[in-house]
mmCIF file of C-alpha atoms and ligand atoms in Angstrom:
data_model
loop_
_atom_site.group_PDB
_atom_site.id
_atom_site.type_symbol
_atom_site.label_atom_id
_atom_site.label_comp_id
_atom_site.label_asym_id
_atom_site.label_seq_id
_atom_site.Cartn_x
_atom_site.Cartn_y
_atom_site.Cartn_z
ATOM 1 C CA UNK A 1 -46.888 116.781 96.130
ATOM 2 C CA UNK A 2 -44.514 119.170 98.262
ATOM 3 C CA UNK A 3 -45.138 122.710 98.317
ATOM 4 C CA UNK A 4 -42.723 123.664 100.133
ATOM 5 C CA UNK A 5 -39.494 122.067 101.659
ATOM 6 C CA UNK A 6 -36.921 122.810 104.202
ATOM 7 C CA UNK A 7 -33.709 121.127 103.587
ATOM 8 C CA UNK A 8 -31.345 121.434 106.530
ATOM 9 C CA UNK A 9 -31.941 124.696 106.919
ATOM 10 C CA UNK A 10 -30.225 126.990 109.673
ATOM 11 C CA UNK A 11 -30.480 130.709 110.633
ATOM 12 C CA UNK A 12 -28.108 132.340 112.501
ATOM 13 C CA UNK A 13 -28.972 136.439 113.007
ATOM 14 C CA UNK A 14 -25.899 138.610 112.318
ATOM 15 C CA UNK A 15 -25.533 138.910 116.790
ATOM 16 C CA UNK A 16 -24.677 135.426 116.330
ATOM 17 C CA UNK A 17 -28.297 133.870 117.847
ATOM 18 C CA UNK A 18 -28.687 130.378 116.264
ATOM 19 C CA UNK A 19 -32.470 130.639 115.671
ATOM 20 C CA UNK A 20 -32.802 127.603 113.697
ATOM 21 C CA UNK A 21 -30.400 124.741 113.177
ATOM 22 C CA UNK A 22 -30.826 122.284 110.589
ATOM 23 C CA UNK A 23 -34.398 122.170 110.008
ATOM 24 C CA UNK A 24 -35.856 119.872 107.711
ATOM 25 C CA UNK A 25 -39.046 118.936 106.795
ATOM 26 C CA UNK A 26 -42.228 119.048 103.906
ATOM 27 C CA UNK A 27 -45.494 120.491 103.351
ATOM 28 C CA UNK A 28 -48.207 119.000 101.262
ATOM 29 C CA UNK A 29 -49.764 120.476 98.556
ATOM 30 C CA UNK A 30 -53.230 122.202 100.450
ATOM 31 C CA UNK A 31 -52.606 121.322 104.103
ATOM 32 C CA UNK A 32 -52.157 122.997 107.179
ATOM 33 C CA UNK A 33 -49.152 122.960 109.141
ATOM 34 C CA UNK A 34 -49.020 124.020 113.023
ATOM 35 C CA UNK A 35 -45.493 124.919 114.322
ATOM 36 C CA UNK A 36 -45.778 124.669 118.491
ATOM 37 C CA UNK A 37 -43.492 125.711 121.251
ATOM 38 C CA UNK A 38 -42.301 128.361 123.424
ATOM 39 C CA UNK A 39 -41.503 131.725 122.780
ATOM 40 C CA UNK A 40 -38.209 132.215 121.232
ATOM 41 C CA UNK A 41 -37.702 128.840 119.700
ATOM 42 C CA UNK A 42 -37.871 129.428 115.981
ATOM 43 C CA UNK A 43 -41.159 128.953 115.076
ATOM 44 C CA UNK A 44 -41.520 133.093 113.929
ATOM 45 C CA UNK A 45 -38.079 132.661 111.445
ATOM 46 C CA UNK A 46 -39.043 129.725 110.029
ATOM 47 C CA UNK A 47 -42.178 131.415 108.123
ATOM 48 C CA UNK A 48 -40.525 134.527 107.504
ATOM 49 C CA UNK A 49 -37.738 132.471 105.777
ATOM 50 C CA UNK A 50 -40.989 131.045 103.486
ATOM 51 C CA UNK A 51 -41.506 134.796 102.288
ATOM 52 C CA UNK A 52 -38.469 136.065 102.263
ATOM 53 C CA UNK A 53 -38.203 138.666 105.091
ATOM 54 C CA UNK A 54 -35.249 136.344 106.140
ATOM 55 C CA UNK A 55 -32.811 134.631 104.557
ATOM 56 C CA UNK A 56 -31.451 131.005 105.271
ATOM 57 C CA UNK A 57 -27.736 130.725 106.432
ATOM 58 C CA UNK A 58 -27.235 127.173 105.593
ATOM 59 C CA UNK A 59 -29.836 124.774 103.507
ATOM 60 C CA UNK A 60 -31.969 124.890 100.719
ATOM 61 C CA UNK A 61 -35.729 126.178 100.844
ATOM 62 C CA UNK A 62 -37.962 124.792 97.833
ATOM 63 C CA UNK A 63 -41.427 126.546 96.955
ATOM 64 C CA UNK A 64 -43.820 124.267 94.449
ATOM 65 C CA UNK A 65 -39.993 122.453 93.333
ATOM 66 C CA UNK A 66 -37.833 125.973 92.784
ATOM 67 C CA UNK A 67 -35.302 126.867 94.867
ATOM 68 C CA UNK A 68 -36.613 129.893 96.894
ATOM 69 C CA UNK A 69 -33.549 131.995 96.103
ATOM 70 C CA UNK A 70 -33.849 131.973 92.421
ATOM 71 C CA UNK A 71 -37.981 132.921 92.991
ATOM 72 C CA UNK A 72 -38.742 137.130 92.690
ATOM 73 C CA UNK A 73 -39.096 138.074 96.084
ATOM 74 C CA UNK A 74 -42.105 140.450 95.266
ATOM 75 C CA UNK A 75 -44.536 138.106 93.439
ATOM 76 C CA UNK A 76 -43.314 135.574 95.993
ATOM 77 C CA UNK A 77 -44.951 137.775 98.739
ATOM 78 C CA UNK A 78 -47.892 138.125 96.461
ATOM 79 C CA UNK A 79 -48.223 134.916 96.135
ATOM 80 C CA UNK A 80 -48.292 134.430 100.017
ATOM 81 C CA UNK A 81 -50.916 135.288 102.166
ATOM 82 C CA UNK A 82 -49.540 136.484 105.533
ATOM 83 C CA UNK A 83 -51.124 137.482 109.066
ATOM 84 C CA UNK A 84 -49.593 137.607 112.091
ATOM 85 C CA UNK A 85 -50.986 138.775 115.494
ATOM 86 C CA UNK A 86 -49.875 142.465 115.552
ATOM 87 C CA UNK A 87 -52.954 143.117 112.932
ATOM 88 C CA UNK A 88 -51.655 145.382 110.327
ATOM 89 C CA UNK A 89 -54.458 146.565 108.573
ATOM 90 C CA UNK A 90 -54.269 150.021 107.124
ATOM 91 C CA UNK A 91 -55.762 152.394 109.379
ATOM 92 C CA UNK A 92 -56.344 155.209 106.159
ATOM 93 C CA UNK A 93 -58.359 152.477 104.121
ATOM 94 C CA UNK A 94 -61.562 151.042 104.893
ATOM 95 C CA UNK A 95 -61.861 147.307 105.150
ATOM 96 C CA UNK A 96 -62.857 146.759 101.848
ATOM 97 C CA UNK A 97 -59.890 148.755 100.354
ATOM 98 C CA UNK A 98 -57.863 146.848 102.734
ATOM 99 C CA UNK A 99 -59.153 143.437 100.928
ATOM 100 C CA UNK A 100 -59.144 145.215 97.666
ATOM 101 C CA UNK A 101 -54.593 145.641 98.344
ATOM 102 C CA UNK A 102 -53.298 142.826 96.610
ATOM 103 C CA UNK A 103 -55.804 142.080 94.036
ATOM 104 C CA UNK A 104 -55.353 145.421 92.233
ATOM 105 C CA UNK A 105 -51.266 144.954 92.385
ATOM 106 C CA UNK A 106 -52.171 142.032 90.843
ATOM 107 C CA UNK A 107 -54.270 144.072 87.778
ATOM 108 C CA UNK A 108 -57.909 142.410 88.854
ATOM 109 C CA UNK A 109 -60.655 144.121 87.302
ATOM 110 C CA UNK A 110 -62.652 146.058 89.804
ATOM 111 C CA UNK A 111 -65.524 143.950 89.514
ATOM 112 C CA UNK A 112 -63.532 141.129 90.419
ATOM 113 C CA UNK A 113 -62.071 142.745 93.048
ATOM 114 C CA UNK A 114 -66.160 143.894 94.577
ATOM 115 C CA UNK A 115 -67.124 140.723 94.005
ATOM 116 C CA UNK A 116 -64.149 138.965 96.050
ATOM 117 C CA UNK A 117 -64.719 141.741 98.486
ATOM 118 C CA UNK A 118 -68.571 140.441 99.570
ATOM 119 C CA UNK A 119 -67.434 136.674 98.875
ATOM 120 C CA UNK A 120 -65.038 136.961 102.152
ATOM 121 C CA UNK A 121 -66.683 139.527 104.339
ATOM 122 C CA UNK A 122 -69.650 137.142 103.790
ATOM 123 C CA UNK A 123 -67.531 134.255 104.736
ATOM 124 C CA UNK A 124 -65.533 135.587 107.431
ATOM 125 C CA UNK A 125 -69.296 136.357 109.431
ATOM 126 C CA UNK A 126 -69.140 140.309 108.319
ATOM 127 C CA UNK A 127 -72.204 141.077 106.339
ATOM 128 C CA UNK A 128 -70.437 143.350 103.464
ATOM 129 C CA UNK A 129 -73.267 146.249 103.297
ATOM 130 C CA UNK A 130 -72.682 147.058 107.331
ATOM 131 C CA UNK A 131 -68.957 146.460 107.028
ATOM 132 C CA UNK A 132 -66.765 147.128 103.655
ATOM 133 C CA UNK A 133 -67.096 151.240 104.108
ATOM 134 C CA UNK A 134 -65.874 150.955 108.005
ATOM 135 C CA UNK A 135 -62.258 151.864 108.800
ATOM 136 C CA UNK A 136 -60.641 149.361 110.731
ATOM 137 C CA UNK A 137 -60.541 151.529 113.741
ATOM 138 C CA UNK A 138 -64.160 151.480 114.331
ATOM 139 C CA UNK A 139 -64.228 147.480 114.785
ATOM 140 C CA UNK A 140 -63.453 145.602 117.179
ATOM 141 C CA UNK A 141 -60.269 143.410 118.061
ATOM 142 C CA UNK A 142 -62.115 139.896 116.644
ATOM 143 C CA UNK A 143 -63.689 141.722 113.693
ATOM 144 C CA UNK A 144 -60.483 143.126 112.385
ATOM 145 C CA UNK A 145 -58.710 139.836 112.298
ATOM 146 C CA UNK A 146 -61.217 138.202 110.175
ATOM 147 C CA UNK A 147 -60.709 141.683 107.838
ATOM 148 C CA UNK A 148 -56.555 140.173 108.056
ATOM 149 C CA UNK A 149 -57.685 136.536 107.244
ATOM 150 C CA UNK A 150 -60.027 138.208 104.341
ATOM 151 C CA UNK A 151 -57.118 140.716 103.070
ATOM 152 C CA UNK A 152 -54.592 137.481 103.553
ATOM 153 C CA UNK A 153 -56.661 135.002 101.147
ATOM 154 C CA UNK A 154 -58.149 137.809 99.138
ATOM 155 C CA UNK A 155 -55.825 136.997 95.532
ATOM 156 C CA UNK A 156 -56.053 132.903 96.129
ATOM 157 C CA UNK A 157 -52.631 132.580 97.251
ATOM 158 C CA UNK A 158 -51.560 129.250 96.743
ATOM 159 C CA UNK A 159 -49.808 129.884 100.547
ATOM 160 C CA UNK A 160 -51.375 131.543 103.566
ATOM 161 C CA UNK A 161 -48.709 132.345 106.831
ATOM 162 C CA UNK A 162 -50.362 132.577 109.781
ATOM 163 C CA UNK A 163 -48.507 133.908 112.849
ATOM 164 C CA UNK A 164 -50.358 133.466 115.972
ATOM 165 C CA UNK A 165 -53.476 135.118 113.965
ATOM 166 C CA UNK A 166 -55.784 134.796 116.911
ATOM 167 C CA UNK A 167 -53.170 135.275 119.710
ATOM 168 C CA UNK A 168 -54.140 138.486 120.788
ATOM 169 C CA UNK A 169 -58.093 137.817 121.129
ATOM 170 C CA UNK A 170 -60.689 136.534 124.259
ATOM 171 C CA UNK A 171 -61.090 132.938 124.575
ATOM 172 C CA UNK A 172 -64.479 133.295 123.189
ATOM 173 C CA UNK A 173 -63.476 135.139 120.274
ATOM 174 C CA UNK A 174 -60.716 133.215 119.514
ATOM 175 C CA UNK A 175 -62.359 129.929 119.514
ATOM 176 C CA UNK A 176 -64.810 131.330 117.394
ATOM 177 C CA UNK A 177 -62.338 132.383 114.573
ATOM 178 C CA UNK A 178 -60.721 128.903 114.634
ATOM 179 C CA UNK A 179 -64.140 127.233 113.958
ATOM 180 C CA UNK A 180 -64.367 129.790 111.136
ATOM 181 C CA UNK A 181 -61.057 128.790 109.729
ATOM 182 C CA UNK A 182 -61.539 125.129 109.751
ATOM 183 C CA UNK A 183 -64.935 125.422 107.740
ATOM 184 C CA UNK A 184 -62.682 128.263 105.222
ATOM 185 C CA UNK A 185 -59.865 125.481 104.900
ATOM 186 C CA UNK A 186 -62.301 122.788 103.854
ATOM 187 C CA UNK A 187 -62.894 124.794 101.164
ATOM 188 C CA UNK A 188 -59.913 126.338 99.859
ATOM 189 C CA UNK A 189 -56.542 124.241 98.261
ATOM 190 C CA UNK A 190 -54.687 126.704 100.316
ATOM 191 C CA UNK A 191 -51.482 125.477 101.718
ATOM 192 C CA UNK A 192 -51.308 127.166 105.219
ATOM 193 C CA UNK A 193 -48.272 127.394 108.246
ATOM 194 C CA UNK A 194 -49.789 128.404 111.287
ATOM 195 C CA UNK A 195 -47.986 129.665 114.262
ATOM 196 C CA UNK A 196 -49.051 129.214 118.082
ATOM 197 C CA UNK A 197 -47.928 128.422 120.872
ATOM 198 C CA UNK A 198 -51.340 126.769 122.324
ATOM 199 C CA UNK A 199 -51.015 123.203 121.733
ATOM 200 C CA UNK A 200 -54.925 122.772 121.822
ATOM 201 C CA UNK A 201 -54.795 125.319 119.024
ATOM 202 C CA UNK A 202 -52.286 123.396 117.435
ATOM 203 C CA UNK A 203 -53.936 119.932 117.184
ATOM 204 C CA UNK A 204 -57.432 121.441 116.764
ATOM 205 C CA UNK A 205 -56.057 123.322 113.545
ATOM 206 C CA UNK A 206 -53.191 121.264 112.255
ATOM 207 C CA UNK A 207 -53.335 118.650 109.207
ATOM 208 C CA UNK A 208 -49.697 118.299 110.441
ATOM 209 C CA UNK A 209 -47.968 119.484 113.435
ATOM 210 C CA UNK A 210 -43.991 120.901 113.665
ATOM 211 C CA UNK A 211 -42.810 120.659 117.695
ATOM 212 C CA UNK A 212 -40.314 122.902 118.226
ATOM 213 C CA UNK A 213 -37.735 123.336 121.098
ATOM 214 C CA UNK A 214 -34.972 125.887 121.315
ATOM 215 C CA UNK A 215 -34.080 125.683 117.565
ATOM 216 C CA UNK A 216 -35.104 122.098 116.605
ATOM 217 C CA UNK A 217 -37.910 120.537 114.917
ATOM 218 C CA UNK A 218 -38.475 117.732 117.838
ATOM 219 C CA UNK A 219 -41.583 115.882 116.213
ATOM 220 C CA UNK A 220 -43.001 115.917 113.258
ATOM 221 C CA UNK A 221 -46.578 114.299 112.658
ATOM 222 C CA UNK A 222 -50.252 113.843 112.032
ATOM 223 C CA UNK A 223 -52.251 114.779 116.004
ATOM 224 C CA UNK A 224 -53.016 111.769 116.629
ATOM 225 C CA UNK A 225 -49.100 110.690 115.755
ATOM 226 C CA UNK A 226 -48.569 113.507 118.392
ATOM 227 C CA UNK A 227 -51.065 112.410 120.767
ATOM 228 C CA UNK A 228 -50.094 108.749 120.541
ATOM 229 C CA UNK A 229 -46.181 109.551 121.318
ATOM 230 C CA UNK A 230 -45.984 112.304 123.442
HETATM 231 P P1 ADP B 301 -42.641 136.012 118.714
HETATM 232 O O1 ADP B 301 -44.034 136.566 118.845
HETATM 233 O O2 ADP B 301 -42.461 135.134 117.528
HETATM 234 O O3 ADP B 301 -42.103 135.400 119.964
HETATM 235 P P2 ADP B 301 -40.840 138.114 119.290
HETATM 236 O O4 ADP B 301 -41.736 138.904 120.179
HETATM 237 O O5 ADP B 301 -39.769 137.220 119.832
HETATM 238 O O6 ADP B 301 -41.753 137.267 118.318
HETATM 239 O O7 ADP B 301 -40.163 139.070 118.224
HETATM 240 C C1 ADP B 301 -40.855 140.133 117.622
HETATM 241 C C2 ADP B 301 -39.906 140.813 116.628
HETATM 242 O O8 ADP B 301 -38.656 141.120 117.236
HETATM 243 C C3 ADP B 301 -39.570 139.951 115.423
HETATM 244 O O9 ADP B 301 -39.619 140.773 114.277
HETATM 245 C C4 ADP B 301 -38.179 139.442 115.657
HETATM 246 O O10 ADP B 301 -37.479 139.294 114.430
HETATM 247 C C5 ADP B 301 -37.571 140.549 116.504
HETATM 248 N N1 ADP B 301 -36.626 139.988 117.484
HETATM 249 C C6 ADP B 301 -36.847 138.968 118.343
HETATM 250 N N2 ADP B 301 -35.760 138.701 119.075
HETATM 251 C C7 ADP B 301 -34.813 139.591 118.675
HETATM 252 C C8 ADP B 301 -33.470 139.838 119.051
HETATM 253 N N3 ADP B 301 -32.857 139.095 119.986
HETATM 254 N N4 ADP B 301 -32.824 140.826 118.432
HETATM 255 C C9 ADP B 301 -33.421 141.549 117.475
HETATM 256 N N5 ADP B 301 -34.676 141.362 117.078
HETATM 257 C C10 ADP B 301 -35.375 140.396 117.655
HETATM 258 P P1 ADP B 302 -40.572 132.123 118.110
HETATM 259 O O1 ADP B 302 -41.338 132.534 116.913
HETATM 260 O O2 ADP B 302 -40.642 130.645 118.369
HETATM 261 O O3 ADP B 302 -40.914 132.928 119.321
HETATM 262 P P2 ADP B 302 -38.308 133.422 116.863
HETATM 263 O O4 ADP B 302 -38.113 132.764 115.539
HETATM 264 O O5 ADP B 302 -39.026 134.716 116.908
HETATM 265 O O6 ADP B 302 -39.018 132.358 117.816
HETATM 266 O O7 ADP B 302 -36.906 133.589 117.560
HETATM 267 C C1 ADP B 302 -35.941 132.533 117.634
HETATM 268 C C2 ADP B 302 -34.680 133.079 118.314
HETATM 269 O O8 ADP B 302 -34.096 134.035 117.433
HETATM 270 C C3 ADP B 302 -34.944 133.798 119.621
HETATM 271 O O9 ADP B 302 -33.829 133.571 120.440
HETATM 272 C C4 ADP B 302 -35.022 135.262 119.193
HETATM 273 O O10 ADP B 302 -34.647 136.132 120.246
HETATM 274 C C5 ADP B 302 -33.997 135.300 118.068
HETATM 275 N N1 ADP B 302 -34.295 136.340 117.068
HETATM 276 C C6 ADP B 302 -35.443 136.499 116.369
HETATM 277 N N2 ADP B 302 -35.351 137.516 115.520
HETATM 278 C C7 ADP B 302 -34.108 138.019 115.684
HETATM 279 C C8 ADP B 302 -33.386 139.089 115.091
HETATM 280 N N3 ADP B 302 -33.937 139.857 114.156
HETATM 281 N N4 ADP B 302 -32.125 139.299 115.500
HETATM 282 C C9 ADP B 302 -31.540 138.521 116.442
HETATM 283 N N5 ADP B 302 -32.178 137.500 117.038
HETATM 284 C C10 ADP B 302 -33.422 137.251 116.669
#
């Protein structure tokens, strides 16, 4: 079933740039989605229109069959797992208060929260005993994305938005933390939109994949769809 849907949806920022024009298109239930293109061609708006941070100017967004508008805006965003390329992680917390955010807004009992704490750090290739009392700033570029893909998944969103999550890292590194993703997807119902603008990326990630160009959703397929029409 769709999780969410995009129905001619079109986002014009108040200088008048048409970001997005009539977009439409739907996710499945527990896949992952790759938007691809160039810079600048709507890929960014169109998941920050999925939480919220911007608002549609024409069209109808659905989330799990409600219309996004009528949705609270703050247990959407708890409800969506977000990480984008720019980091974020609290510099004043250590990494496993940085996990720890959104399961205590959302009233987890500590041990819970511990527990959940070791489950990812384990997963994400961060043994917890060296690692959950560190402060971000004492690890390095590659470790403290996989501490934003642990804080992202950390409440079981049913939703994860993922902005160019490994843009900013080595080749090595980078290829690395997408091997570590696909094994985390397999086992996770997480429905996930993933933003890059490496096509390799794309089709090595991507369930589905959303081709973008200036504004427009060009193509719209499985990769080997993608692959086999060019
Ligand atoms: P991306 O990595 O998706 O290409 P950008 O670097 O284009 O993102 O944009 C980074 C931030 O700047 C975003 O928050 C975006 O909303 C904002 N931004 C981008 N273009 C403009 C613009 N023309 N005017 C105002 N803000 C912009
Ligand atoms: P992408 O993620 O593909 O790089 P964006 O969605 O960030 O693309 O941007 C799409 C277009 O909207 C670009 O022309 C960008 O400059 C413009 N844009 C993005 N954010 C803003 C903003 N806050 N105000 C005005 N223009 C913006």
């Amino acid at each position: 079933s769709s999780m969410i849907t995009f129905d001619n949806v079109t986002k014009v920022y108040p200088d008048q740039t048409v970001a997005i024009e009539n977009i439409s298109f739907e996710v499945e239930r527990g896949t992952t989605t790759v938007f691809v293109g160039p810079s600048g061609c709507g890929k960014t708006t169109t998941m920050t229109i999925v939480n919220r941070l911007e608002e549609p100017t024409e069209g109808t967004v659905y989330y799990d069959g409600s219309d996004i508008q009528e949705l609270d805006k703050v247990e959407l965003r708890r409800d969506i797992g977000y990480v984008i390329q720019e980091i974020g992680l609290f510099d004043h917390m250590t990494v496993g208060e940085n996990i720890a955010t959104v399961p205590e807004l959302k009233g987890w009992k500590q041990e819970r929260i511990d527990d959940r704490i070791d489950e990812l750090l384990a997963l994400m290739d961060l043994p917890p005993e060296a690692y959950r009392d560190q402060y971000p700033t004492a690890l390095s570029g590659g470790q403290q994305q996989r501490v934003g893909v642990a804080r992202a998944l950390a409440a079981d969103p049913d939703v994860i938005l993922m902005d160019e999550p490994f843009g900013a890292l080595d080749p090595i590194t980078r290829s690395e933390l997408q091997d570590e993703f696909l094994e985390i997807q397999d086992r996770i119902d997480t429905t996930i939109l993933f933003v890059t603008h490496d096509i390799n990326e794309a089709l090595k990630m991507g369930d589905k994949i959303a081709i973008f160009d200036v504004g427009e959703l060009v193509q719209y397929g499985t990769p080997q769809e993608i692959l086999a029409n060019p």
